[in-house]
PDB file of C-alpha atoms in Angstrom:
ATOM      1  CA  MET A  29     -15.681 -19.758  22.460  1.00  0.00           C
ATOM      2  CA  HIS A  30     -12.491 -21.288  23.877  1.00  0.00           C
ATOM      3  CA  ILE A  31      -9.300 -20.987  21.824  1.00  0.00           C
ATOM      4  CA  GLN A  32      -6.206 -23.133  22.209  1.00  0.00           C
ATOM      5  CA  TRP A  33      -3.606 -23.480  19.448  1.00  0.00           C
ATOM      6  CA  TYR A  34       0.012 -24.493  19.869  1.00  0.00           C
ATOM      7  CA  PRO A  35       1.182 -26.734  17.003  1.00  0.00           C
ATOM      8  CA  GLY A  36       4.359 -28.764  17.322  1.00  0.00           C
ATOM      9  CA  HIS A  37       6.445 -26.523  15.091  1.00  0.00           C
ATOM     10  CA  MET A  38       6.030 -23.685  17.612  1.00  0.00           C
ATOM     11  CA  THR A  39       7.658 -25.773  20.346  1.00  0.00           C
ATOM     12  CA  LYS A  40      10.579 -26.366  17.997  1.00  0.00           C
ATOM     13  CA  ALA A  41      10.664 -22.674  17.060  1.00  0.00           C
ATOM     14  CA  MET A  42      10.814 -21.537  20.682  1.00  0.00           C
ATOM     15  CA  ARG A  43      13.713 -23.896  21.384  1.00  0.00           C
ATOM     16  CA  MET A  44      15.524 -22.566  18.343  1.00  0.00           C
ATOM     17  CA  MET A  45      14.973 -18.973  19.457  1.00  0.00           C
ATOM     18  CA  GLN A  46      16.194 -19.721  22.977  1.00  0.00           C
ATOM     19  CA  GLU A  47      19.495 -20.840  21.463  1.00  0.00           C
ATOM     20  CA  ALA A  48      19.650 -18.057  18.891  1.00  0.00           C
ATOM     21  CA  VAL A  49      19.030 -15.267  21.420  1.00  0.00           C
ATOM     22  CA  LYS A  50      22.466 -16.018  22.907  1.00  0.00           C
ATOM     23  CA  GLN A  51      24.024 -15.080  19.562  1.00  0.00           C
ATOM     24  CA  VAL A  52      22.251 -11.756  18.986  1.00  0.00           C
ATOM     25  CA  ASP A  53      22.857  -8.267  20.326  1.00  0.00           C
ATOM     26  CA  CYS A  54      19.260  -7.064  20.375  1.00  0.00           C
ATOM     27  CA  VAL A  55      15.680  -7.898  19.497  1.00  0.00           C
ATOM     28  CA  ILE A  56      13.143  -6.359  17.123  1.00  0.00           C
ATOM     29  CA  TYR A  57       9.722  -7.114  18.630  1.00  0.00           C
ATOM     30  CA  VAL A  58       6.976  -6.714  16.005  1.00  0.00           C
ATOM     31  CA  LEU A  59       3.479  -5.925  17.274  1.00  0.00           C
ATOM     32  CA  ASP A  60       0.294  -5.499  15.243  1.00  0.00           C
ATOM     33  CA  CYS A  61      -1.221  -2.079  16.010  1.00  0.00           C
ATOM     34  CA  ARG A  62      -4.698  -3.574  16.014  1.00  0.00           C
ATOM     35  CA  ALA A  63      -3.952  -5.741  19.063  1.00  0.00           C
ATOM     36  CA  ILE A  64      -0.697  -4.653  20.675  1.00  0.00           C
ATOM     37  CA  SER A  65      -1.294  -6.169  24.126  1.00  0.00           C
ATOM     38  CA  SER A  66      -2.579  -9.419  22.667  1.00  0.00           C
ATOM     39  CA  CYS A  67       0.530  -9.689  20.467  1.00  0.00           C
ATOM     40  CA  LYS A  68       2.834  -9.675  23.496  1.00  0.00           C
ATOM     41  CA  ASN A  69       3.928 -13.258  24.122  1.00  0.00           C
ATOM     42  CA  PRO A  70       5.033 -13.742  27.766  1.00  0.00           C
ATOM     43  CA  LYS A  71       7.411 -16.499  26.642  1.00  0.00           C
ATOM     44  CA  PHE A  72       9.167 -14.014  24.345  1.00  0.00           C
ATOM     45  CA  ASP A  73       9.442 -11.547  27.213  1.00  0.00           C
ATOM     46  CA  GLU A  74      11.117 -14.159  29.414  1.00  0.00           C
ATOM     47  CA  MET A  75      13.464 -15.257  26.644  1.00  0.00           C
ATOM     48  CA  ILE A  76      14.702 -11.795  25.609  1.00  0.00           C
ATOM     49  CA  ALA A  77      14.973 -10.298  29.102  1.00  0.00           C
ATOM     50  CA  GLY A  78      18.179  -8.270  29.370  1.00  0.00           C
ATOM     51  CA  LYS A  79      18.528  -7.663  25.626  1.00  0.00           C
ATOM     52  CA  PRO A  80      18.017  -4.191  24.107  1.00  0.00           C
ATOM     53  CA  ILE A  81      14.589  -4.234  22.458  1.00  0.00           C
ATOM     54  CA  LEU A  82      13.181  -2.166  19.609  1.00  0.00           C
ATOM     55  CA  TYR A  83       9.405  -2.432  19.406  1.00  0.00           C
ATOM     56  CA  VAL A  84       7.974  -2.030  15.914  1.00  0.00           C
ATOM     57  CA  LEU A  85       4.304  -1.063  16.039  1.00  0.00           C
ATOM     58  CA  GLY A  86       3.414  -2.462  12.655  1.00  0.00           C
ATOM     59  CA  LYS A  87       0.366  -2.334  10.403  1.00  0.00           C
ATOM     60  CA  SER A  88      -0.331   1.181  11.665  1.00  0.00           C
ATOM     61  CA  ASP A  89      -2.240   1.887   8.453  1.00  0.00           C
ATOM     62  CA  LEU A  90      -4.935  -0.548   9.651  1.00  0.00           C
ATOM     63  CA  VAL A  91      -5.978   1.631  12.613  1.00  0.00           C
ATOM     64  CA  GLU A  92      -6.766   5.288  13.201  1.00  0.00           C
ATOM     65  CA  ALA A  93      -3.799   7.630  13.752  1.00  0.00           C
ATOM     66  CA  LYS A  94      -5.377   9.003  16.951  1.00  0.00           C
ATOM     67  CA  ASP A  95      -5.427   5.494  18.412  1.00  0.00           C
ATOM     68  CA  VAL A  96      -1.786   4.868  17.485  1.00  0.00           C
ATOM     69  CA  LYS A  97      -0.854   8.051  19.366  1.00  0.00           C
ATOM     70  CA  LYS A  98      -2.254   6.551  22.566  1.00  0.00           C
ATOM     71  CA  TRP A  99       0.239   3.726  22.255  1.00  0.00           C
ATOM     72  CA  THR A 100       3.185   5.920  21.313  1.00  0.00           C
ATOM     73  CA  SER A 101       2.505   7.988  24.427  1.00  0.00           C
ATOM     74  CA  TYR A 102       2.384   4.802  26.487  1.00  0.00           C
ATOM     75  CA  PHE A 103       5.664   3.423  25.105  1.00  0.00           C
ATOM     76  CA  SER A 104       7.343   6.789  25.617  1.00  0.00           C
ATOM     77  CA  SER A 105       6.154   6.912  29.223  1.00  0.00           C
ATOM     78  CA  GLN A 106       7.613   3.440  29.767  1.00  0.00           C
ATOM     79  CA  GLY A 107      10.982   4.502  28.330  1.00  0.00           C
ATOM     80  CA  LYS A 108      10.754   1.889  25.574  1.00  0.00           C
ATOM     81  CA  SER A 109      12.408   2.295  22.180  1.00  0.00           C
ATOM     82  CA  PHE A 110       9.847   2.006  19.375  1.00  0.00           C
ATOM     83  CA  VAL A 111       9.042   2.813  15.762  1.00  0.00           C
ATOM     84  CA  VAL A 112       5.597   3.083  14.167  1.00  0.00           C
ATOM     85  CA  ALA A 113       5.523   1.317  10.800  1.00  0.00           C
ATOM     86  CA  ASP A 114       2.899   0.646   8.165  1.00  0.00           C
ATOM     87  CA  ASN A 115       4.808  -2.373   6.775  1.00  0.00           C
ATOM     88  CA  LEU A 116       3.920  -1.353   3.232  1.00  0.00           C
ATOM     89  CA  SER A 117       5.881   1.677   2.095  1.00  0.00           C
ATOM     90  CA  GLY A 118       9.252   0.982   3.703  1.00  0.00           C
ATOM     91  CA  ARG A 119       9.443   4.656   4.682  1.00  0.00           C
ATOM     92  CA  GLN A 120      10.536   3.717   8.196  1.00  0.00           C
ATOM     93  CA  LYS A 121      13.695   1.919   7.034  1.00  0.00           C
ATOM     94  CA  ASN A 122      16.185   4.632   8.013  1.00  0.00           C
ATOM     95  CA  LEU A 123      14.424   5.313  11.309  1.00  0.00           C
ATOM     96  CA  ILE A 124      14.516   1.636  12.271  1.00  0.00           C
ATOM     97  CA  ILE A 125      18.211   1.392  11.395  1.00  0.00           C
ATOM     98  CA  ASP A 126      18.965   4.531  13.408  1.00  0.00           C
ATOM     99  CA  LYS A 127      17.017   3.149  16.389  1.00  0.00           C
ATOM    100  CA  LEU A 128      18.904  -0.146  16.202  1.00  0.00           C
ATOM    101  CA  LYS A 129      22.183   1.745  16.321  1.00  0.00           C
ATOM    102  CA  GLU A 130      20.888   3.834  19.211  1.00  0.00           C
ATOM    103  CA  ILE A 131      19.895   0.903  21.441  1.00  0.00           C
ATOM    104  CA  ASN A 132      23.229  -0.807  20.656  1.00  0.00           C
ATOM    105  CA  LYS A 133      25.331   2.333  21.184  1.00  0.00           C
ATOM    106  CA  PRO A 134      27.153   1.091  24.328  1.00  0.00           C
ATOM    107  CA  MET A 135      28.232  -2.103  22.536  1.00  0.00           C
ATOM    108  CA  LEU A 136      29.282  -0.271  19.369  1.00  0.00           C
ATOM    109  CA  GLU A 137      31.293   2.258  21.358  1.00  0.00           C
ATOM    110  CA  LYS A 138      33.000  -0.541  23.286  1.00  0.00           C
ATOM    111  CA  TYR A 139      34.196  -2.167  20.063  1.00  0.00           C
ATOM    112  CA  ALA A 140      35.081   1.178  18.471  1.00  0.00           C
ATOM    113  CA  ALA A 141      37.345   1.959  21.435  1.00  0.00           C
ATOM    114  CA  LYS A 142      39.279  -1.178  20.529  1.00  0.00           C
ATOM    115  CA  GLY A 143      39.492  -0.090  16.907  1.00  0.00           C
ATOM    116  CA  ALA A 144      37.045  -2.753  15.760  1.00  0.00           C
ATOM    117  CA  ASN A 145      33.878  -2.533  13.715  1.00  0.00           C
ATOM    118  CA  LYS A 146      31.020  -4.644  15.015  1.00  0.00           C
ATOM    119  CA  SER A 147      27.926  -5.546  13.046  1.00  0.00           C
ATOM    120  CA  ILE A 148      24.590  -5.502  14.868  1.00  0.00           C
ATOM    121  CA  ARG A 149      22.833  -8.869  15.057  1.00  0.00           C
ATOM    122  CA  ALA A 150      19.121  -8.506  15.720  1.00  0.00           C
ATOM    123  CA  MET A 151      16.531 -11.234  16.159  1.00  0.00           C
ATOM    124  CA  VAL A 152      13.042 -10.416  14.867  1.00  0.00           C
ATOM    125  CA  VAL A 153      10.228 -11.906  16.963  1.00  0.00           C
ATOM    126  CA  GLY A 154       6.443 -11.708  17.024  1.00  0.00           C
ATOM    127  CA  VAL A 155       3.286 -13.791  17.045  1.00  0.00           C
ATOM    128  CA  PRO A 156       2.165 -15.189  13.663  1.00  0.00           C
ATOM    129  CA  ASN A 157       1.046 -12.829  10.913  1.00  0.00           C
ATOM    130  CA  THR A 158       2.290  -9.608  12.506  1.00  0.00           C
ATOM    131  CA  GLY A 159       4.405  -8.735   9.464  1.00  0.00           C
ATOM    132  CA  LYS A 160       7.916  -9.758  10.547  1.00  0.00           C
ATOM    133  CA  SER A 161       9.003 -11.005   7.131  1.00  0.00           C
ATOM    134  CA  THR A 162       7.379  -8.057   5.374  1.00  0.00           C
ATOM    135  CA  LEU A 163       9.301  -5.721   7.654  1.00  0.00           C
ATOM    136  CA  ILE A 164      12.583  -7.484   6.874  1.00  0.00           C
ATOM    137  CA  ASN A 165      11.889  -7.264   3.150  1.00  0.00           C
ATOM    138  CA  SER A 166      11.228  -3.529   3.430  1.00  0.00           C
ATOM    139  CA  LEU A 167      14.518  -3.066   5.286  1.00  0.00           C
ATOM    140  CA  CYS A 168      16.326  -5.020   2.582  1.00  0.00           C
ATOM    141  CA  SER A 169      14.540  -3.157  -0.224  1.00  0.00           C
ATOM    142  CA  ALA A 170      14.104  -6.573  -1.788  1.00  0.00           C
ATOM    143  CA  LYS A 171      12.195  -9.777  -1.184  1.00  0.00           C
ATOM    144  CA  ARG A 172      14.430 -11.914   1.018  1.00  0.00           C
ATOM    145  CA  ALA A 173      12.025 -13.518   3.493  1.00  0.00           C
ATOM    146  CA  ILE A 174       8.941 -15.572   2.671  1.00  0.00           C
ATOM    147  CA  THR A 175       5.750 -13.628   3.351  1.00  0.00           C
ATOM    148  CA  GLY A 176       2.040 -14.359   3.430  1.00  0.00           C
ATOM    149  CA  ASN A 177      -1.145 -12.959   4.939  1.00  0.00           C
ATOM    150  CA  LYS A 178      -1.664 -15.985   7.142  1.00  0.00           C
ATOM    151  CA  PRO A 179      -0.026 -17.446  10.242  1.00  0.00           C
ATOM    152  CA  GLY A 180       2.739 -20.009  10.040  1.00  0.00           C
ATOM    153  CA  VAL A 181       4.485 -18.924   6.824  1.00  0.00           C
ATOM    154  CA  THR A 182       7.989 -18.698   8.312  1.00  0.00           C
ATOM    155  CA  ARG A 183       8.973 -22.115   9.700  1.00  0.00           C
ATOM    156  CA  GLY A 184      12.763 -21.910  10.176  1.00  0.00           C
ATOM    157  CA  LYS A 185      15.285 -19.236  11.059  1.00  0.00           C
ATOM    158  CA  GLN A 186      16.562 -17.057   8.228  1.00  0.00           C
ATOM    159  CA  TRP A 187      19.553 -14.712   8.448  1.00  0.00           C
ATOM    160  CA  VAL A 188      19.428 -11.594   6.276  1.00  0.00           C
ATOM    161  CA  SER A 189      22.282  -9.065   5.947  1.00  0.00           C
ATOM    162  CA  LEU A 190      21.746  -5.335   5.394  1.00  0.00           C
ATOM    163  CA  ALA A 191      24.317  -3.070   3.773  1.00  0.00           C
ATOM    164  CA  GLU A 192      24.361  -0.909   6.920  1.00  0.00           C
ATOM    165  CA  GLY A 193      26.287  -3.498   8.954  1.00  0.00           C
ATOM    166  CA  ILE A 194      23.184  -5.101  10.403  1.00  0.00           C
ATOM    167  CA  GLU A 195      22.204  -8.765  10.346  1.00  0.00           C
ATOM    168  CA  LEU A 196      18.599  -9.780  10.949  1.00  0.00           C
ATOM    169  CA  LEU A 197      17.367 -13.158  12.073  1.00  0.00           C
ATOM    170  CA  ASP A 198      13.791 -13.829  10.965  1.00  0.00           C
ATOM    171  CA  THR A 199      12.054 -16.337  13.236  1.00  0.00           C
ATOM    172  CA  PRO A 200       8.772 -18.263  13.085  1.00  0.00           C
ATOM    173  CA  GLY A 201       5.796 -16.664  14.768  1.00  0.00           C
ATOM    174  CA  ALA A 202       4.698 -18.268  18.017  1.00  0.00           C
ATOM    175  CA  VAL A 203       1.773 -17.787  20.385  1.00  0.00           C
ATOM    176  CA  PRO A 204       1.844 -18.632  24.115  1.00  0.00           C
ATOM    177  CA  PRO A 205       1.629 -22.389  24.895  1.00  0.00           C
ATOM    178  CA  ALA A 206      -1.600 -21.669  26.796  1.00  0.00           C
ATOM    179  CA  PHE A 207      -3.907 -18.681  26.628  1.00  0.00           C
ATOM    180  CA  GLN A 208      -4.570 -17.583  30.187  1.00  0.00           C
ATOM    181  CA  ASP A 209      -6.503 -14.617  28.806  1.00  0.00           C
ATOM    182  CA  GLN A 210      -9.096 -15.793  26.299  1.00  0.00           C
ATOM    183  CA  GLN A 211      -9.864 -12.192  25.334  1.00  0.00           C
ATOM    184  CA  LYS A 212      -6.331 -11.873  23.966  1.00  0.00           C
ATOM    185  CA  ALA A 213      -6.691 -15.194  22.159  1.00  0.00           C
ATOM    186  CA  LEU A 214      -9.887 -13.919  20.587  1.00  0.00           C
ATOM    187  CA  HIS A 215      -8.205 -10.722  19.437  1.00  0.00           C
ATOM    188  CA  LEU A 216      -5.421 -12.753  17.823  1.00  0.00           C
ATOM    189  CA  ALA A 217      -8.077 -14.780  16.016  1.00  0.00           C
ATOM    190  CA  PHE A 218      -9.735 -11.563  14.821  1.00  0.00           C
ATOM    191  CA  ILE A 219      -6.509 -10.283  13.211  1.00  0.00           C
ATOM    192  CA  GLY A 220      -5.554 -13.601  11.626  1.00  0.00           C
ATOM    193  CA  SER A 221      -2.747 -14.668  13.967  1.00  0.00           C
ATOM    194  CA  ILE A 222      -4.444 -17.988  14.664  1.00  0.00           C
ATOM    195  CA  LYS A 223      -5.160 -20.378  11.825  1.00  0.00           C
ATOM    196  CA  GLU A 224      -8.802 -20.456  10.815  1.00  0.00           C
ATOM    197  CA  ASP A 225      -8.514 -24.234  10.396  1.00  0.00           C
ATOM    198  CA  VAL A 226      -8.533 -24.650  14.192  1.00  0.00           C
ATOM    199  CA  LEU A 227     -11.425 -22.249  14.782  1.00  0.00           C
ATOM    200  CA  TYR A 228     -15.185 -22.610  14.525  1.00  0.00           C
ATOM    201  CA  LEU A 229     -15.883 -19.841  12.024  1.00  0.00           C
ATOM    202  CA  ASP A 230     -19.521 -19.461  13.035  1.00  0.00           C
ATOM    203  CA  ASP A 231     -18.434 -18.850  16.625  1.00  0.00           C
ATOM    204  CA  LEU A 232     -15.698 -16.434  15.523  1.00  0.00           C
ATOM    205  CA  ALA A 233     -18.193 -14.464  13.428  1.00  0.00           C
ATOM    206  CA  ILE A 234     -20.568 -14.320  16.403  1.00  0.00           C
ATOM    207  CA  GLU A 235     -17.744 -12.936  18.557  1.00  0.00           C
ATOM    208  CA  ILE A 236     -17.186 -10.233  15.926  1.00  0.00           C
ATOM    209  CA  ILE A 237     -20.899  -9.395  16.037  1.00  0.00           C
ATOM    210  CA  ASN A 238     -20.729  -9.200  19.836  1.00  0.00           C
ATOM    211  CA  TYR A 239     -17.690  -6.933  19.643  1.00  0.00           C
ATOM    212  CA  CYS A 240     -19.304  -4.629  17.087  1.00  0.00           C
ATOM    213  CA  ARG A 241     -22.529  -4.516  19.067  1.00  0.00           C
ATOM    214  CA  GLU A 242     -20.557  -2.928  21.907  1.00  0.00           C
ATOM    215  CA  ASN A 243     -17.885  -0.978  20.026  1.00  0.00           C
ATOM    216  CA  ASN A 244     -18.723  -0.519  16.349  1.00  0.00           C
ATOM    217  CA  TYR A 245     -22.500  -0.517  16.117  1.00  0.00           C
ATOM    218  CA  GLU A 246     -23.204   2.021  13.377  1.00  0.00           C
ATOM    219  CA  LYS A 247     -20.467   0.859  11.002  1.00  0.00           C
ATOM    220  CA  PHE A 248     -21.612  -2.752  11.310  1.00  0.00           C
ATOM    221  CA  CYS A 249     -25.227  -1.861  10.572  1.00  0.00           C
ATOM    222  CA  GLU A 250     -24.175   0.290   7.632  1.00  0.00           C
ATOM    223  CA  ARG A 251     -22.043  -2.474   6.112  1.00  0.00           C
ATOM    224  CA  TYR A 252     -24.860  -5.024   6.117  1.00  0.00           C
ATOM    225  CA  LYS A 253     -27.775  -2.620   5.626  1.00  0.00           C
ATOM    226  CA  LEU A 254     -29.301  -3.501   9.000  1.00  0.00           C
ATOM    227  CA  GLN A 255     -31.588  -1.351  11.106  1.00  0.00           C
ATOM    228  CA  LYS A 256     -30.230  -2.812  14.335  1.00  0.00           C
ATOM    229  CA  ILE A 257     -28.258  -5.707  15.796  1.00  0.00           C
ATOM    230  CA  ASP A 258     -29.980  -5.757  19.172  1.00  0.00           C
ATOM    231  CA  GLY A 259     -31.580  -9.166  18.724  1.00  0.00           C
ATOM    232  CA  ASP A 260     -30.041 -12.593  19.200  1.00  0.00           C
ATOM    233  CA  ASN A 261     -27.089 -13.534  17.003  1.00  0.00           C
ATOM    234  CA  VAL A 262     -29.021 -16.080  14.954  1.00  0.00           C
ATOM    235  CA  LYS A 263     -31.380 -13.282  13.912  1.00  0.00           C
ATOM    236  CA  VAL A 264     -28.387 -11.102  12.989  1.00  0.00           C
ATOM    237  CA  PHE A 265     -26.975 -13.982  10.894  1.00  0.00           C
ATOM    238  CA  ASP A 266     -30.354 -14.365   9.168  1.00  0.00           C
ATOM    239  CA  ASP A 267     -30.567 -10.640   8.431  1.00  0.00           C
ATOM    240  CA  ILE A 268     -27.045 -10.489   6.981  1.00  0.00           C
ATOM    241  CA  ALA A 269     -27.565 -13.631   4.883  1.00  0.00           C
ATOM    242  CA  GLN A 270     -30.827 -12.230   3.537  1.00  0.00           C
ATOM    243  CA  SER A 271     -29.256  -8.839   2.835  1.00  0.00           C
ATOM    244  CA  ARG A 272     -26.361 -10.440   0.963  1.00  0.00           C
ATOM    245  CA  GLY A 273     -28.430 -13.095  -0.783  1.00  0.00           C
ATOM    246  CA  TYR A 274     -26.584 -15.966   0.903  1.00  0.00           C
ATOM    247  CA  LEU A 275     -29.359 -18.494   0.471  1.00  0.00           C
ATOM    248  CA  LEU A 276     -29.552 -22.274   0.220  1.00  0.00           C
ATOM    249  CA  GLY A 277     -32.835 -22.437  -1.655  1.00  0.00           C
ATOM    250  CA  LYS A 278     -35.528 -24.055   0.408  1.00  0.00           C
ATOM    251  CA  LYS A 279     -32.935 -25.073   3.023  1.00  0.00           C
ATOM    252  CA  GLY A 280     -32.717 -21.547   4.351  1.00  0.00           C
ATOM    253  CA  TYR A 281     -29.654 -19.364   4.837  1.00  0.00           C
ATOM    254  CA  ASP A 282     -25.999 -20.147   4.072  1.00  0.00           C
ATOM    255  CA  TYR A 283     -24.494 -19.574   7.517  1.00  0.00           C
ATOM    256  CA  ASP A 284     -21.042 -20.785   6.489  1.00  0.00           C
ATOM    257  CA  ARG A 285     -20.794 -18.191   3.749  1.00  0.00           C
ATOM    258  CA  THR A 286     -22.223 -15.542   6.072  1.00  0.00           C
ATOM    259  CA  ALA A 287     -19.623 -16.289   8.769  1.00  0.00           C
ATOM    260  CA  LYS A 288     -16.761 -16.151   6.281  1.00  0.00           C
ATOM    261  CA  ALA A 289     -18.043 -12.812   4.939  1.00  0.00           C
ATOM    262  CA  ILE A 290     -18.141 -11.262   8.426  1.00  0.00           C
ATOM    263  CA  ILE A 291     -14.612 -12.484   9.220  1.00  0.00           C
ATOM    264  CA  TYR A 292     -13.302 -11.303   5.849  1.00  0.00           C
ATOM    265  CA  ASP A 293     -14.904  -7.893   6.282  1.00  0.00           C
ATOM    266  CA  PHE A 294     -13.363  -7.450   9.721  1.00  0.00           C
ATOM    267  CA  LYS A 295      -9.855  -8.355   8.566  1.00  0.00           C
ATOM    268  CA  ASN A 296     -10.077  -6.226   5.440  1.00  0.00           C
ATOM    269  CA  LEU A 297     -11.298  -3.004   7.091  1.00  0.00           C
ATOM    270  CA  LYS A 298     -14.803  -3.233   5.634  1.00  0.00           C
ATOM    271  CA  LEU A 299     -16.066  -2.639   9.168  1.00  0.00           C
ATOM    272  CA  GLY A 300     -13.661   0.248   9.673  1.00  0.00           C
ATOM    273  CA  LYS A 301     -10.201   0.684  11.158  1.00  0.00           C
ATOM    274  CA  ILE A 302     -10.621  -1.061  14.476  1.00  0.00           C
ATOM    275  CA  MET A 303      -8.135  -1.122  17.354  1.00  0.00           C
ATOM    276  CA  LEU A 304      -8.863  -3.948  19.782  1.00  0.00           C
ATOM    277  CA  ASP A 305      -6.342  -3.203  22.558  1.00  0.00           C
ATOM    278  CA  TYR A 306      -5.773   0.125  24.285  1.00  0.00           C
ATOM    279  CA  PRO A 307      -2.902   1.053  26.610  1.00  0.00           C
ATOM    280  CA  GLU A 308      -5.118   1.825  29.596  1.00  0.00           C
ATOM    281  CA  ARG A 309      -5.716  -1.944  29.797  1.00  0.00           C
ATOM    282  CA  ALA A 310      -2.139  -2.928  28.949  1.00  0.00           C
ATOM    283  CA  GLN A 311      -0.447  -5.554  31.094  1.00  0.00           C
TER     284      GLN A 311
END
C-alpha cells in the first residue's frame, strides 16, 4: 500500500505558517502519543528552527501509561520542553502555561528590564487530527477553535487570546509534501491523520491485520472471536465477516463493511490502547 496525500490547501497553509512564524515568540508542537515519530513533519522542523518549542504529547489517554513514560524519558534525555496531555480534561492548562513562560523566560526578562510587559505569541502546529484545536479550547476553557475528529478541519489561521497574557495562533494541519518513509505514512493513516477518502480501505484494513498479527495478536483474535489469524488476509476477512454477520446473501461476504469495522475498531480502542512508534526507533 503506497500513500501519498498533499492537497492544495496544505501548500497554502505552509506558506502562511512560514510568514506567521516570523511574528511569534515560540511554537507549541502537538504530537499524537500513538504515533509520535510519525507526527513529526520535517517541514515544520525546518520552519521553526531557532524558536523555543514546547512539545505537547497529546491524546495520552489513548495509549498505555507505561508506553508514554518511554517517550517522556526520551524527551527529557534530549533536553526538550514537553507536557503530556490527554486533550480531554484540560487538567494540563496551568502546566502548559507555566512551560510557555519558562521557555520564553529570557525574552520576558529582557522586556521586564525595560519596564515593559510582553505577551507571549505562540504558534500551534501539528499534522492533521492531532488535537491542536481541542488543546486550544481547553486552554481557553471555552470553545474558540473549530474541532473535529477528522483531518482538515482547520483551514485558516486563527488567533486566540488567553487571560494569562498569551496569544495562540491555531494553524491548519499539514503532512510532509512527500512521504519518504511509508511506515510513517501508514501510521498516520491508522490514527486518522490522512483522509480516508484518498485511501483504499480494504488495503488499510489489511495493514491493520498485518500489524496486529505481529504486535497485537491475542487482542485482535478476542475482538473478532477468531482462533487464529495465521492464514492469508482474505481468509481473515472471511472469518471476521462471518463472525460479525457481514453478509451479502448469495454474493458472499461484505468486505467493505468488514474493512470499515476493522478501521473503526482500531481508531476507537476496540483493539486495545496501541502505541505505534517507540523512542528507540525515533529519528
